[in-house]
PDB file of C-alpha atoms in Angstrom:
ATOM      1  CA  MET A   1      78.236  80.068  86.369  1.00 27.00           C
ATOM      2  CA  LYS A   2      76.718  76.601  86.307  1.00 28.00           C
ATOM      3  CA  LEU A   3      74.609  75.836  83.263  1.00 28.00           C
ATOM      4  CA  VAL A   4      71.701  73.451  83.625  1.00 28.00           C
ATOM      5  CA  ARG A   5      69.914  71.733  80.770  1.00 31.00           C
ATOM      6  CA  HIS A   6      66.413  70.321  81.293  1.00 32.00           C
ATOM      7  CA  ALA A   7      64.666  67.806  79.098  1.00 37.00           C
ATOM      8  CA  ALA A   8      61.022  68.666  78.661  1.00 38.00           C
ATOM      9  CA  THR A   9      57.982  67.159  77.118  1.00 38.00           C
ATOM     10  CA  VAL A  10      56.228  69.500  74.724  1.00 38.00           C
ATOM     11  CA  ALA A  11      52.692  68.876  73.569  1.00 40.00           C
ATOM     12  CA  VAL A  12      51.649  70.113  70.152  1.00 39.00           C
ATOM     13  CA  VAL A  13      47.958  70.411  69.454  1.00 40.00           C
ATOM     14  CA  VAL A  14      46.543  71.473  66.130  1.00 39.00           C
ATOM     15  CA  THR A  15      42.912  72.501  66.200  1.00 38.00           C
ATOM     16  CA  GLY A  16      41.093  74.386  63.506  1.00 42.00           C
ATOM     17  CA  GLY A  17      44.312  75.634  61.892  1.00 44.00           C
ATOM     18  CA  ALA A  18      45.750  77.025  65.178  1.00 43.00           C
ATOM     19  CA  LEU A  19      48.922  75.706  66.730  1.00 43.00           C
ATOM     20  CA  ALA A  20      49.261  75.539  70.506  1.00 43.00           C
ATOM     21  CA  LEU A  21      52.375  74.576  72.452  1.00 44.00           C
ATOM     22  CA  ALA A  22      52.413  73.502  76.065  1.00 44.00           C
ATOM     23  CA  ALA A  23      55.258  72.494  78.340  1.00 43.00           C
ATOM     24  CA  PRO A  24      55.144  71.198  81.873  1.00 42.00           C
ATOM     25  CA  ALA A  25      55.943  73.628  84.693  1.00 43.00           C
ATOM     26  CA  SER A  26      59.081  71.631  85.485  1.00 40.00           C
ATOM     27  CA  ALA A  27      60.586  72.749  82.157  1.00 43.00           C
ATOM     28  CA  SER A  28      60.970  76.345  83.333  1.00 41.00           C
ATOM     29  CA  ALA A  29      64.315  77.603  84.655  1.00 41.00           C
ATOM     30  CA  PRO A  30      64.954  76.773  88.299  1.00 42.00           C
ATOM     31  CA  SER A  31      64.266  79.578  90.764  1.00 41.00           C
ATOM     32  CA  SER A  32      67.890  79.515  91.928  1.00 41.00           C
ATOM     33  CA  ALA A  33      69.180  80.602  88.502  1.00 41.00           C
ATOM     34  CA  PRO A  34      71.123  83.863  88.715  1.00 39.00           C
ATOM     35  CA  THR A  35      69.310  86.986  87.671  1.00 36.00           C
ATOM     36  CA  ALA A  36      70.576  90.479  86.889  1.00 36.00           C
ATOM     37  CA  ALA A  37      69.111  91.739  90.167  1.00 34.00           C
ATOM     38  CA  ARG A  38      70.901  89.074  92.203  1.00 31.00           C
ATOM     39  CA  SER A  39      74.197  89.684  90.382  1.00 29.00           C
ATOM     40  CA  ALA A  40      73.981  93.421  91.069  1.00 28.00           C
ATOM     41  CA  ALA A  41      73.331  92.809  94.762  1.00 28.00           C
ATOM     42  CA  VAL A  42      76.587  90.861  95.206  1.00 28.00           C
ATOM     43  CA  ALA A  43      78.787  93.029  92.985  1.00 27.00           C
ATOM     44  CA  ALA A  44      81.894  94.546  94.576  1.00 31.00           C
ATOM     45  CA  PRO A  45      81.354  98.047  95.966  1.00 34.00           C
ATOM     46  CA  SER A  46      82.166 100.791  93.480  1.00 40.00           C
ATOM     47  CA  GLU A  47      84.218 102.607  96.109  1.00 68.00           C
ATOM     48  CA  ALA A  48      86.762  99.853  96.566  1.00 81.00           C
ATOM     49  CA  PRO A  49      90.250 101.345  96.439  1.00 83.00           C
ATOM     50  CA  VAL A  50      91.684 101.485  92.912  1.00 91.00           C
ATOM     51  CA  ALA A  51      95.249 101.405  94.318  1.00 92.00           C
ATOM     52  CA  LYS A  52      96.556  99.064  97.009  1.00 94.00           C
ATOM     53  CA  TYR A  53      97.664 100.443 100.370  1.00 96.00           C
ATOM     54  CA  ASN A  54     101.465 100.254 100.405  1.00 96.00           C
ATOM     55  CA  GLY A  55     102.131 100.147 104.166  1.00 96.00           C
ATOM     56  CA  ALA A  56     103.986 103.483 104.065  1.00 97.00           C
ATOM     57  CA  CYS A  57     102.504 104.631 107.402  1.00 98.00           C
ATOM     58  CA  GLY A  58     104.341 101.847 109.218  1.00 97.00           C
ATOM     59  CA  ALA A  59     103.689  99.010 111.636  1.00 96.00           C
ATOM     60  CA  GLY A  60     100.523  99.205 113.709  1.00 96.00           C
ATOM     61  CA  HIS A  61      98.667 101.453 111.244  1.00 97.00           C
ATOM     62  CA  LYS A  62      95.391 100.081 109.911  1.00 96.00           C
ATOM     63  CA  VAL A  63      93.431 101.594 107.012  1.00 96.00           C
ATOM     64  CA  ILE A  64      90.233 103.166 108.388  1.00 94.00           C
ATOM     65  CA  ASP A  65      89.097 105.098 105.305  1.00 94.00           C
ATOM     66  CA  SER A  66      90.002 105.701 101.661  1.00 94.00           C
ATOM     67  CA  ALA A  67      88.976 107.842  98.703  1.00 94.00           C
ATOM     68  CA  ASN A  68      89.628 107.277  94.994  1.00 94.00           C
ATOM     69  CA  MET A  69      90.603 109.803  92.361  1.00 94.00           C
ATOM     70  CA  GLU A  70      89.029 108.292  89.260  1.00 89.00           C
ATOM     71  CA  ASN A  71      91.321 105.417  88.246  1.00 92.00           C
ATOM     72  CA  LEU A  72      94.535 107.352  89.025  1.00 96.00           C
ATOM     73  CA  GLY A  73      94.919 106.218  92.625  1.00 97.00           C
ATOM     74  CA  THR A  74      93.644 106.276  96.193  1.00 96.00           C
ATOM     75  CA  THR A  75      94.257 108.341  99.326  1.00 96.00           C
ATOM     76  CA  PHE A  76      94.299 106.245 102.504  1.00 96.00           C
ATOM     77  CA  LEU A  77      93.675 107.339 106.100  1.00 96.00           C
ATOM     78  CA  THR A  78      95.221 105.012 108.679  1.00 96.00           C
ATOM     79  CA  TYR A  79      95.177 104.940 112.479  1.00 95.00           C
ATOM     80  CA  ASN A  80      97.493 103.370 115.056  1.00 94.00           C
ATOM     81  CA  LYS A  81      95.534 102.496 118.234  1.00 92.00           C
ATOM     82  CA  THR A  82      98.680 102.156 120.328  1.00 93.00           C
ATOM     83  CA  THR A  83     100.103 105.605 119.553  1.00 92.00           C
ATOM     84  CA  GLY A  84      96.873 107.500 118.701  1.00 91.00           C
ATOM     85  CA  GLU A  85      98.521 108.527 115.460  1.00 94.00           C
ATOM     86  CA  ASN A  86      96.645 109.206 112.212  1.00 95.00           C
ATOM     87  CA  CYS A  87      98.439 108.949 108.879  1.00 97.00           C
ATOM     88  CA  VAL A  88      97.589 109.816 105.259  1.00 97.00           C
ATOM     89  CA  VAL A  89      99.251 108.536 102.099  1.00 98.00           C
ATOM     90  CA  THR A  90      98.190 108.978  98.452  1.00 98.00           C
ATOM     91  CA  VAL A  91      99.095 106.019  96.223  1.00 97.00           C
ATOM     92  CA  ARG A  92      99.066 105.907  92.417  1.00 97.00           C
ATOM     93  CA  THR A  93      97.435 102.961  90.683  1.00 96.00           C
ATOM     94  CA  LYS A  94     100.260 102.757  88.149  1.00 95.00           C
ATOM     95  CA  PRO A  95     103.618 104.271  89.090  1.00 95.00           C
ATOM     96  CA  GLY A  96     105.334 106.146  86.283  1.00 94.00           C
ATOM     97  CA  ALA A  97     106.789 109.505  85.392  1.00 97.00           C
ATOM     98  CA  PRO A  98     106.624 112.048  88.238  1.00 98.00           C
ATOM     99  CA  VAL A  99     103.292 113.877  88.558  1.00 97.00           C
ATOM    100  CA  LYS A 100     102.015 116.451  91.055  1.00 98.00           C
ATOM    101  CA  MET A 101     100.685 114.648  94.120  1.00 98.00           C
ATOM    102  CA  PHE A 102      99.871 115.515  97.721  1.00 98.00           C
ATOM    103  CA  ALA A 103      98.736 114.042 101.031  1.00 98.00           C
ATOM    104  CA  ARG A 104      97.320 116.307 103.775  1.00 97.00           C
ATOM    105  CA  LEU A 105      96.068 115.691 107.307  1.00 97.00           C
ATOM    106  CA  SER A 106      94.853 118.208 109.893  1.00 96.00           C
ATOM    107  CA  SER A 107      93.098 118.490 113.252  1.00 94.00           C
ATOM    108  CA  LYS A 108      92.216 121.313 115.672  1.00 91.00           C
ATOM    109  CA  THR A 109      94.994 120.493 118.138  1.00 90.00           C
ATOM    110  CA  GLY A 110      97.518 118.837 115.826  1.00 90.00           C
ATOM    111  CA  GLY A 111      97.697 121.471 113.088  1.00 94.00           C
ATOM    112  CA  THR A 112      98.285 120.473 109.477  1.00 96.00           C
ATOM    113  CA  ALA A 113     100.805 118.082 107.927  1.00 97.00           C
ATOM    114  CA  THR A 114     101.300 118.092 104.135  1.00 98.00           C
ATOM    115  CA  ASP A 115     103.564 116.328 101.670  1.00 98.00           C
ATOM    116  CA  SER A 116     103.352 117.825  98.180  1.00 98.00           C
ATOM    117  CA  GLY A 117     105.517 117.573  95.091  1.00 98.00           C
ATOM    118  CA  GLN A 118     106.290 115.592  91.969  1.00 98.00           C
ATOM    119  CA  PHE A 119     106.203 111.874  92.795  1.00 98.00           C
ATOM    120  CA  THR A 120     106.365 108.620  90.820  1.00 98.00           C
ATOM    121  CA  THR A 121     104.527 106.306  93.252  1.00 97.00           C
ATOM    122  CA  TYR A 122     103.076 107.969  96.371  1.00 98.00           C
ATOM    123  CA  ALA A 123     102.845 111.172  98.430  1.00 98.00           C
ATOM    124  CA  GLY A 124     103.194 111.042 102.187  1.00 98.00           C
ATOM    125  CA  PRO A 125     103.102 109.624 104.684  1.00 98.00           C
ATOM    126  CA  VAL A 126     102.028 112.535 106.882  1.00 98.00           C
ATOM    127  CA  TYR A 127     101.179 112.099 110.580  1.00 97.00           C
ATOM    128  CA  ILE A 128      99.180 113.787 113.343  1.00 96.00           C
ATOM    129  CA  GLU A 129      98.456 112.529 116.852  1.00 92.00           C
ATOM    130  CA  ALA A 130      94.764 113.177 117.444  1.00 89.00           C
ATOM    131  CA  PRO A 131      93.194 110.380 119.518  1.00 85.00           C
ATOM    132  CA  GLY A 132      89.452 110.901 119.930  1.00 85.00           C
ATOM    133  CA  GLU A 133      89.458 113.972 117.650  1.00 89.00           C
ATOM    134  CA  CYS A 134      88.031 114.668 114.242  1.00 92.00           C
ATOM    135  CA  VAL A 135      90.625 114.936 111.480  1.00 95.00           C
ATOM    136  CA  THR A 136      90.364 116.264 107.948  1.00 95.00           C
ATOM    137  CA  TRP A 137      92.318 114.378 105.314  1.00 96.00           C
ATOM    138  CA  GLU A 138      92.753 114.662 101.592  1.00 96.00           C
ATOM    139  CA  GLY A 139      95.038 113.781  98.744  1.00 97.00           C
ATOM    140  CA  GLY A 140      95.528 114.539  95.098  1.00 97.00           C
ATOM    141  CA  ILE A 141      97.052 113.244  91.898  1.00 97.00           C
ATOM    142  CA  SER A 142      97.524 115.580  88.942  1.00 94.00           C
ATOM    143  CA  THR A 143      94.331 117.674  88.755  1.00 93.00           C
ATOM    144  CA  TYR A 144      92.199 115.276  90.832  1.00 93.00           C
ATOM    145  CA  SER A 145      91.613 115.633  94.571  1.00 91.00           C
ATOM    146  CA  THR A 146      89.615 113.894  97.290  1.00 89.00           C
ATOM    147  CA  LYS A 147      88.226 117.339  98.283  1.00 77.00           C
ATOM    148  CA  GLY A 148      88.872 117.134 102.020  1.00 75.00           C
ATOM    149  CA  THR A 149      87.184 114.333 103.920  1.00 77.00           C
ATOM    150  CA  GLY A 150      86.443 114.265 107.651  1.00 84.00           C
ATOM    151  CA  HIS A 151      86.798 111.356 110.030  1.00 84.00           C
ATOM    152  CA  CYS A 152      85.976 111.377 113.743  1.00 85.00           C
ATOM    153  CA  GLY A 153      87.083 108.812 116.245  1.00 71.00           C
TER     154      GLY A 153
END
């Protein structure tokens, strides 16, 4: 943040025992000074992934959606335009001792793919080919879950 200091002329008038102060309008803070409202408007979205996508779904897959589980990690949904393949992976924010984790992906025609177990870093990847279909995807770490999220496309 850039701090700006202004020199100002202040007039002091004493009349009948009362003190009055006056300053020129130019002594007020400039209108471009940051305010709480402006800072809030440019703050990063609260739903930014808390874990980084690790590329586990492979080449050609781009992240199209994500969901956080508190600060434990993030489940990512990816899509490969060339193959029509969807992929889900759940990534921990801080790898460590194995904990219960899962990644799940399903569609009407592709069925359900799940990877579940005790993992140190991530669960998945799981894949389903479902171009142009709606898929349901979810993930979990410990007792937290993304609660099943839909994506159509």
